[in-house]
Amino acid sequence: MKRTLSFFGSRDGWLVMAGCSLIAGTYGLVRLAYGLFLPDIDRSVPLGTATAGFIASGSSVAYCVGALAAVVLDHRPRALLVASVATASGGAVAMALAPGLALLAPAVVVASAGAGLASPGLVAVVARTVSPQRADAAQATVNAGTGPGLVAAGVLALVMPDWRAAFVLSAVVTALAGGGVLLLDRGRVRPAAGSRAMSDRGSASLVRLRVPAVAAILLGVASAVTWTYGRTQLAATGAGDTTTVLAWIALGVGGTATVLTASRLASLSPQRAWLLTSAVVAASTAGLGLTDAPRLVHVAACVGFGWGFVAASSALIAWASRVLPTRGAAGTSVLFVALVLGQALGAALAGVVADGAGMSTAFLLSALVALAAAACGRD
C-alpha cells in the first residue's frame, strides 16, 4: 500500500492520477457503461438481447482496431491519447444524440475505440516518466481507473435524469482527463539497452506473447457476459433498478480496490497474479449465474468480479512488460486486443446462449471458460 501511493504529491503522481482518470472515463464511463445503461437504452431505443450482444461485439472490434493502431504508433503515445479522447468523447456525445438504432450502434462502436487507444498510450507515457522501481505500481494504479469509472457511472445512473445526459457528462469528464495527461506528460524517453531494444523490435518478437494472448482471449470470452448482461441478469432475479445499479457500483468498488492490492500483486510473477485474479473472475461469474442465491452472494460476486477483472488486466500489462521489456506498450496492445477479441466473441455467444438456454446457463458456462483462462497462468 505504501509503495503504491509513494509517488503521489509529485508531478509523476499527478500524471498517474490523470491517467487513472482517463481510464475511468474511456472504460468505466464510456465503453463499459453500455452494459450498465443497456436496460435504459433498450427502453428508449428497442434493441433486443441478440442485437445488444452484436453491438457489444462490434464495440469490441473497434477497441481492437484502436489497440492495433497503437502497436504501429507505440512511439507516438501523445497522438494515441488525442485520438483516444476524440473517439471516446465524440462517440459518447453521438450516443446521447442518437434518435434510433442507425446512429446509436455506430456511436457505441466508435466510443469503444477510445479505450483501445488509451491503454497503450498511457503505458508508454508512464513508462517513460515514472522511475522503473515504481513503474509496475504506477501502471497498476492507472489501470485501476476502470473501477472508479464504474462507480461514477453507477452514481450517474442513479442521479442523472436519463442515460443520454449521463453520456454527455461522461464525454466531458473524459476530455478533461485526457487534457490533464497531455499537460503533465514531459515527453522524456528513458534509454533502453541497445541489444535488448533491438531484439524486441519487429513482429517476430510478439510471438513470445502467445501464452498470455491465449489466456487473454479466454478471459475475454468469459467476462463478456457480465459486462454486457450483468445488470440484466440481476434484474431477472427480481432486483429493482436501484438495486441493480448499486450492484454495478459494487463491481466498480471491487475494481477500485485493486489500488490497495497493486503492490502485493506486483510482488508476484505475472503468471501467478493472473492465475489468482482469473480464478476470482471464474468464481464471481458463477455466483452471478446462481439466480436463486441470496442477494449477498450477488453483491459479493460483483465486488469479486470487479477486482478480479481489473487486477487481471494489470497482470497482463506486467506480463507484456516482462516478455517485451522495451515494447511494453505494443505488448499491452496485443494482449488487450486478445482480451477484447475474446469479449467480442463472448458477447455474441452469450446472447445466443441466453436466448436458447437462459441467461444463467450463459453465466455458468462463462465461469468454466474463466477457469480455463486461469490455468494458463500455471508456472
PDB file of C-alpha atoms in Angstrom, residues 105-285:
ATOM      1  CA  ALA A 105     -24.994   1.371 -32.935  1.00  0.00           C
ATOM      2  CA  PRO A 106     -22.066   3.080 -34.729  1.00  0.00           C
ATOM      3  CA  ALA A 107     -21.750   5.592 -31.879  1.00  0.00           C
ATOM      4  CA  VAL A 108     -21.306   2.786 -29.341  1.00  0.00           C
ATOM      5  CA  VAL A 109     -18.737   1.190 -31.630  1.00  0.00           C
ATOM      6  CA  VAL A 110     -16.710   4.378 -32.188  1.00  0.00           C
ATOM      7  CA  ALA A 111     -16.756   5.288 -28.490  1.00  0.00           C
ATOM      8  CA  SER A 112     -15.238   1.936 -27.603  1.00  0.00           C
ATOM      9  CA  ALA A 113     -12.176   2.600 -29.767  1.00  0.00           C
ATOM     10  CA  GLY A 114     -11.115   5.287 -27.305  1.00  0.00           C
ATOM     11  CA  ALA A 115     -10.337   2.750 -24.600  1.00  0.00           C
ATOM     12  CA  GLY A 116      -8.252   0.696 -27.030  1.00  0.00           C
ATOM     13  CA  LEU A 117      -6.135   3.741 -27.799  1.00  0.00           C
ATOM     14  CA  ALA A 118      -5.893   4.985 -24.208  1.00  0.00           C
ATOM     15  CA  SER A 119      -4.302   1.979 -22.502  1.00  0.00           C
ATOM     16  CA  PRO A 120      -1.165   1.609 -24.676  1.00  0.00           C
ATOM     17  CA  GLY A 121      -0.729   5.366 -24.869  1.00  0.00           C
ATOM     18  CA  LEU A 122      -0.762   5.629 -21.086  1.00  0.00           C
ATOM     19  CA  VAL A 123       1.525   2.611 -20.682  1.00  0.00           C
ATOM     20  CA  ALA A 124       4.130   4.379 -22.828  1.00  0.00           C
ATOM     21  CA  VAL A 125       3.741   7.733 -21.056  1.00  0.00           C
ATOM     22  CA  VAL A 126       4.016   6.177 -17.586  1.00  0.00           C
ATOM     23  CA  ALA A 127       6.978   4.001 -18.622  1.00  0.00           C
ATOM     24  CA  ARG A 128       8.986   6.980 -19.859  1.00  0.00           C
ATOM     25  CA  THR A 129       8.094   9.217 -16.912  1.00  0.00           C
ATOM     26  CA  VAL A 130       7.934   7.136 -13.721  1.00  0.00           C
ATOM     27  CA  SER A 131      11.107   5.515 -12.357  1.00  0.00           C
ATOM     28  CA  PRO A 132      11.491   1.782 -13.140  1.00  0.00           C
ATOM     29  CA  GLN A 133      11.309   0.908  -9.427  1.00  0.00           C
ATOM     30  CA  ARG A 134       7.805   2.349  -9.203  1.00  0.00           C
ATOM     31  CA  ALA A 135       6.629   1.624 -12.741  1.00  0.00           C
ATOM     32  CA  ASP A 136       4.646  -1.575 -12.051  1.00  0.00           C
ATOM     33  CA  ALA A 137       2.724   0.009  -9.168  1.00  0.00           C
ATOM     34  CA  ALA A 138       2.120   3.151 -11.243  1.00  0.00           C
ATOM     35  CA  GLN A 139       0.850   1.130 -14.212  1.00  0.00           C
ATOM     36  CA  ALA A 140      -1.458  -0.887 -11.955  1.00  0.00           C
ATOM     37  CA  THR A 141      -2.797   2.292 -10.350  1.00  0.00           C
ATOM     38  CA  VAL A 142      -3.534   3.877 -13.728  1.00  0.00           C
ATOM     39  CA  ASN A 143      -5.171   0.682 -14.937  1.00  0.00           C
ATOM     40  CA  ALA A 144      -7.303   0.585 -11.774  1.00  0.00           C
ATOM     41  CA  GLY A 145      -9.130   3.659 -13.092  1.00  0.00           C
ATOM     42  CA  THR A 146     -11.732   1.314 -14.540  1.00  0.00           C
ATOM     43  CA  GLY A 147     -13.066   0.768 -11.012  1.00  0.00           C
ATOM     44  CA  PRO A 148     -13.713   4.418 -10.093  1.00  0.00           C
ATOM     45  CA  GLY A 149     -15.158   4.888 -13.568  1.00  0.00           C
ATOM     46  CA  LEU A 150     -17.673   2.117 -12.972  1.00  0.00           C
ATOM     47  CA  VAL A 151     -18.596   3.611  -9.598  1.00  0.00           C
ATOM     48  CA  ALA A 152     -19.050   7.035 -11.197  1.00  0.00           C
ATOM     49  CA  ALA A 153     -21.181   5.539 -13.975  1.00  0.00           C
ATOM     50  CA  GLY A 154     -23.369   3.861 -11.375  1.00  0.00           C
ATOM     51  CA  VAL A 155     -23.788   7.121  -9.472  1.00  0.00           C
ATOM     52  CA  LEU A 156     -24.724   8.882 -12.715  1.00  0.00           C
ATOM     53  CA  ALA A 157     -27.313   6.191 -13.404  1.00  0.00           C
ATOM     54  CA  LEU A 158     -28.887   6.969 -10.029  1.00  0.00           C
ATOM     55  CA  VAL A 159     -28.814  10.768 -10.080  1.00  0.00           C
ATOM     56  CA  MET A 160     -28.997  11.834 -13.746  1.00  0.00           C
ATOM     57  CA  PRO A 161     -32.420  12.332 -15.358  1.00  0.00           C
ATOM     58  CA  ASP A 162     -31.693   9.866 -18.161  1.00  0.00           C
ATOM     59  CA  TRP A 163     -28.915   7.862 -19.796  1.00  0.00           C
ATOM     60  CA  ARG A 164     -28.346  10.461 -22.526  1.00  0.00           C
ATOM     61  CA  ALA A 165     -27.393  13.182 -20.034  1.00  0.00           C
ATOM     62  CA  ALA A 166     -25.074  10.715 -18.308  1.00  0.00           C
ATOM     63  CA  PHE A 167     -23.152  10.063 -21.522  1.00  0.00           C
ATOM     64  CA  VAL A 168     -22.775  13.790 -22.223  1.00  0.00           C
ATOM     65  CA  LEU A 169     -21.231  14.291 -18.784  1.00  0.00           C
ATOM     66  CA  SER A 170     -19.028  11.231 -19.326  1.00  0.00           C
ATOM     67  CA  ALA A 171     -17.737  12.778 -22.548  1.00  0.00           C
ATOM     68  CA  VAL A 172     -16.790  15.991 -20.730  1.00  0.00           C
ATOM     69  CA  VAL A 173     -15.002  14.158 -17.902  1.00  0.00           C
ATOM     70  CA  THR A 174     -13.050  12.032 -20.380  1.00  0.00           C
ATOM     71  CA  ALA A 175     -11.940  15.071 -22.374  1.00  0.00           C
ATOM     72  CA  LEU A 176     -10.753  16.891 -19.245  1.00  0.00           C
ATOM     73  CA  ALA A 177      -8.799  13.847 -18.043  1.00  0.00           C
ATOM     74  CA  GLY A 178      -7.114  13.459 -21.415  1.00  0.00           C
ATOM     75  CA  GLY A 179      -6.136  17.116 -21.412  1.00  0.00           C
ATOM     76  CA  GLY A 180      -4.603  16.688 -17.972  1.00  0.00           C
ATOM     77  CA  VAL A 181      -2.443  13.785 -19.118  1.00  0.00           C
ATOM     78  CA  LEU A 182      -1.190  15.730 -22.131  1.00  0.00           C
ATOM     79  CA  LEU A 183      -0.287  18.723 -19.961  1.00  0.00           C
ATOM     80  CA  LEU A 184       1.589  16.629 -17.384  1.00  0.00           C
ATOM     81  CA  ASP A 185       3.479  14.396 -19.829  1.00  0.00           C
ATOM     82  CA  ARG A 186       7.053  15.649 -20.091  1.00  0.00           C
ATOM     83  CA  GLY A 187       7.910  13.523 -23.083  1.00  0.00           C
ATOM     84  CA  ARG A 188      11.102  12.167 -21.580  1.00  0.00           C
ATOM     85  CA  VAL A 189      12.169   8.875 -23.105  1.00  0.00           C
ATOM     86  CA  ARG A 190      14.152   6.565 -20.854  1.00  0.00           C
ATOM     87  CA  PRO A 191      17.103   4.982 -22.665  1.00  0.00           C
ATOM     88  CA  ALA A 192      16.922   1.252 -23.165  1.00  0.00           C
ATOM     89  CA  ALA A 193      19.730  -1.246 -23.528  1.00  0.00           C
ATOM     90  CA  GLY A 194      20.599  -1.301 -27.188  1.00  0.00           C
ATOM     91  CA  SER A 195      20.825  -5.050 -27.732  1.00  0.00           C
ATOM     92  CA  ARG A 196      17.605  -5.851 -25.929  1.00  0.00           C
ATOM     93  CA  ALA A 197      15.812  -2.919 -27.536  1.00  0.00           C
ATOM     94  CA  MET A 198      16.716  -4.206 -30.965  1.00  0.00           C
ATOM     95  CA  SER A 199      15.662  -7.759 -30.075  1.00  0.00           C
ATOM     96  CA  ASP A 200      12.222  -6.505 -29.066  1.00  0.00           C
ATOM     97  CA  ARG A 201      11.590  -4.727 -32.360  1.00  0.00           C
ATOM     98  CA  GLY A 202       9.692  -6.363 -35.165  1.00  0.00           C
ATOM     99  CA  SER A 203       6.584  -8.526 -35.275  1.00  0.00           C
ATOM    100  CA  ALA A 204       8.546 -11.725 -34.599  1.00  0.00           C
ATOM    101  CA  SER A 205       9.118 -10.633 -31.007  1.00  0.00           C
ATOM    102  CA  LEU A 206       5.356 -10.533 -30.434  1.00  0.00           C
ATOM    103  CA  VAL A 207       5.219 -14.316 -30.882  1.00  0.00           C
ATOM    104  CA  ARG A 208       6.623 -14.551 -27.363  1.00  0.00           C
ATOM    105  CA  LEU A 209       3.242 -13.315 -26.144  1.00  0.00           C
ATOM    106  CA  ARG A 210       1.370 -16.398 -27.375  1.00  0.00           C
ATOM    107  CA  VAL A 211       0.626 -17.881 -23.931  1.00  0.00           C
ATOM    108  CA  PRO A 212      -0.671 -14.673 -22.323  1.00  0.00           C
ATOM    109  CA  ALA A 213      -2.564 -13.937 -25.555  1.00  0.00           C
ATOM    110  CA  VAL A 214      -4.455 -17.235 -25.325  1.00  0.00           C
ATOM    111  CA  ALA A 215      -5.127 -16.541 -21.653  1.00  0.00           C
ATOM    112  CA  ALA A 216      -6.441 -13.080 -22.512  1.00  0.00           C
ATOM    113  CA  ILE A 217      -8.767 -14.407 -25.219  1.00  0.00           C
ATOM    114  CA  LEU A 218     -10.275 -16.933 -22.821  1.00  0.00           C
ATOM    115  CA  LEU A 219     -10.806 -14.353 -20.090  1.00  0.00           C
ATOM    116  CA  GLY A 220     -12.366 -12.022 -22.636  1.00  0.00           C
ATOM    117  CA  VAL A 221     -14.871 -14.689 -23.663  1.00  0.00           C
ATOM    118  CA  ALA A 222     -15.636 -15.428 -20.013  1.00  0.00           C
ATOM    119  CA  SER A 223     -16.053 -11.815 -18.886  1.00  0.00           C
ATOM    120  CA  ALA A 224     -18.265 -10.607 -21.736  1.00  0.00           C
ATOM    121  CA  VAL A 225     -21.464 -11.993 -20.232  1.00  0.00           C
ATOM    122  CA  THR A 226     -21.061  -9.926 -17.060  1.00  0.00           C
ATOM    123  CA  TRP A 227     -20.114  -6.692 -18.802  1.00  0.00           C
ATOM    124  CA  THR A 228     -22.973  -6.971 -21.297  1.00  0.00           C
ATOM    125  CA  TYR A 229     -25.734  -8.719 -19.360  1.00  0.00           C
ATOM    126  CA  GLY A 230     -24.735  -8.403 -15.700  1.00  0.00           C
ATOM    127  CA  ARG A 231     -27.396  -5.875 -14.818  1.00  0.00           C
ATOM    128  CA  THR A 232     -29.961  -7.712 -16.947  1.00  0.00           C
ATOM    129  CA  GLN A 233     -29.209 -10.949 -15.080  1.00  0.00           C
ATOM    130  CA  LEU A 234     -29.650  -9.284 -11.696  1.00  0.00           C
ATOM    131  CA  ALA A 235     -32.956  -7.811 -12.836  1.00  0.00           C
ATOM    132  CA  ALA A 236     -34.079 -11.327 -13.757  1.00  0.00           C
ATOM    133  CA  THR A 237     -33.545 -12.379 -10.131  1.00  0.00           C
ATOM    134  CA  GLY A 238     -36.139  -9.832  -9.046  1.00  0.00           C
ATOM    135  CA  ALA A 239     -33.810  -6.949  -8.225  1.00  0.00           C
ATOM    136  CA  GLY A 240     -35.161  -3.474  -8.928  1.00  0.00           C
ATOM    137  CA  ASP A 241     -33.458  -0.775 -10.980  1.00  0.00           C
ATOM    138  CA  THR A 242     -31.832   0.884  -7.973  1.00  0.00           C
ATOM    139  CA  THR A 243     -30.552  -2.441  -6.650  1.00  0.00           C
ATOM    140  CA  THR A 244     -29.019  -3.415  -9.986  1.00  0.00           C
ATOM    141  CA  VAL A 245     -27.280  -0.043 -10.272  1.00  0.00           C
ATOM    142  CA  LEU A 246     -25.921  -0.405  -6.735  1.00  0.00           C
ATOM    143  CA  ALA A 247     -24.627  -3.847  -7.707  1.00  0.00           C
ATOM    144  CA  TRP A 248     -22.805  -2.222 -10.641  1.00  0.00           C
ATOM    145  CA  ILE A 249     -21.318   0.288  -8.228  1.00  0.00           C
ATOM    146  CA  ALA A 250     -20.186  -2.666  -6.085  1.00  0.00           C
ATOM    147  CA  LEU A 251     -18.458  -4.019  -9.188  1.00  0.00           C
ATOM    148  CA  GLY A 252     -16.675  -0.691  -9.521  1.00  0.00           C
ATOM    149  CA  VAL A 253     -15.719  -0.726  -5.855  1.00  0.00           C
ATOM    150  CA  GLY A 254     -14.054  -4.082  -6.459  1.00  0.00           C
ATOM    151  CA  GLY A 255     -12.130  -2.632  -9.377  1.00  0.00           C
ATOM    152  CA  THR A 256     -11.087   0.370  -7.312  1.00  0.00           C
ATOM    153  CA  ALA A 257      -9.810  -1.935  -4.568  1.00  0.00           C
ATOM    154  CA  THR A 258      -7.052  -3.078  -6.920  1.00  0.00           C
ATOM    155  CA  VAL A 259      -5.208   0.119  -5.953  1.00  0.00           C
ATOM    156  CA  LEU A 260      -4.888  -1.333  -2.452  1.00  0.00           C
ATOM    157  CA  THR A 261      -3.559  -4.669  -3.710  1.00  0.00           C
ATOM    158  CA  ALA A 262      -1.362  -3.368  -6.544  1.00  0.00           C
ATOM    159  CA  SER A 263       1.917  -3.610  -4.632  1.00  0.00           C
ATOM    160  CA  ARG A 264       1.170  -7.101  -3.365  1.00  0.00           C
ATOM    161  CA  LEU A 265       0.236  -8.383  -6.809  1.00  0.00           C
ATOM    162  CA  ALA A 266       3.278  -6.649  -8.327  1.00  0.00           C
ATOM    163  CA  SER A 267       5.456  -8.723  -5.989  1.00  0.00           C
ATOM    164  CA  LEU A 268       4.123 -11.911  -7.609  1.00  0.00           C
ATOM    165  CA  SER A 269       5.147 -13.163 -11.020  1.00  0.00           C
ATOM    166  CA  PRO A 270       2.686 -12.045 -13.722  1.00  0.00           C
ATOM    167  CA  GLN A 271       1.663 -15.683 -14.211  1.00  0.00           C
ATOM    168  CA  ARG A 272       0.795 -16.205 -10.545  1.00  0.00           C
ATOM    169  CA  ALA A 273      -1.063 -12.906 -10.409  1.00  0.00           C
ATOM    170  CA  TRP A 274      -3.004 -13.976 -13.493  1.00  0.00           C
ATOM    171  CA  LEU A 275      -3.884 -17.366 -12.010  1.00  0.00           C
ATOM    172  CA  LEU A 276      -5.217 -15.782  -8.831  1.00  0.00           C
ATOM    173  CA  THR A 277      -7.195 -12.972 -10.429  1.00  0.00           C
ATOM    174  CA  SER A 278      -8.726 -15.085 -13.207  1.00  0.00           C
ATOM    175  CA  ALA A 279      -9.845 -17.672 -10.657  1.00  0.00           C
ATOM    176  CA  VAL A 280     -11.661 -14.904  -8.785  1.00  0.00           C
ATOM    177  CA  VAL A 281     -13.378 -13.898 -12.045  1.00  0.00           C
ATOM    178  CA  ALA A 282     -14.496 -17.514 -12.527  1.00  0.00           C
ATOM    179  CA  ALA A 283     -15.964 -17.797  -9.031  1.00  0.00           C
ATOM    180  CA  SER A 284     -17.673 -14.419  -9.304  1.00  0.00           C
ATOM    181  CA  THR A 285     -19.205 -15.172 -12.699  1.00  0.00           C
TER     182      THR A 285
END
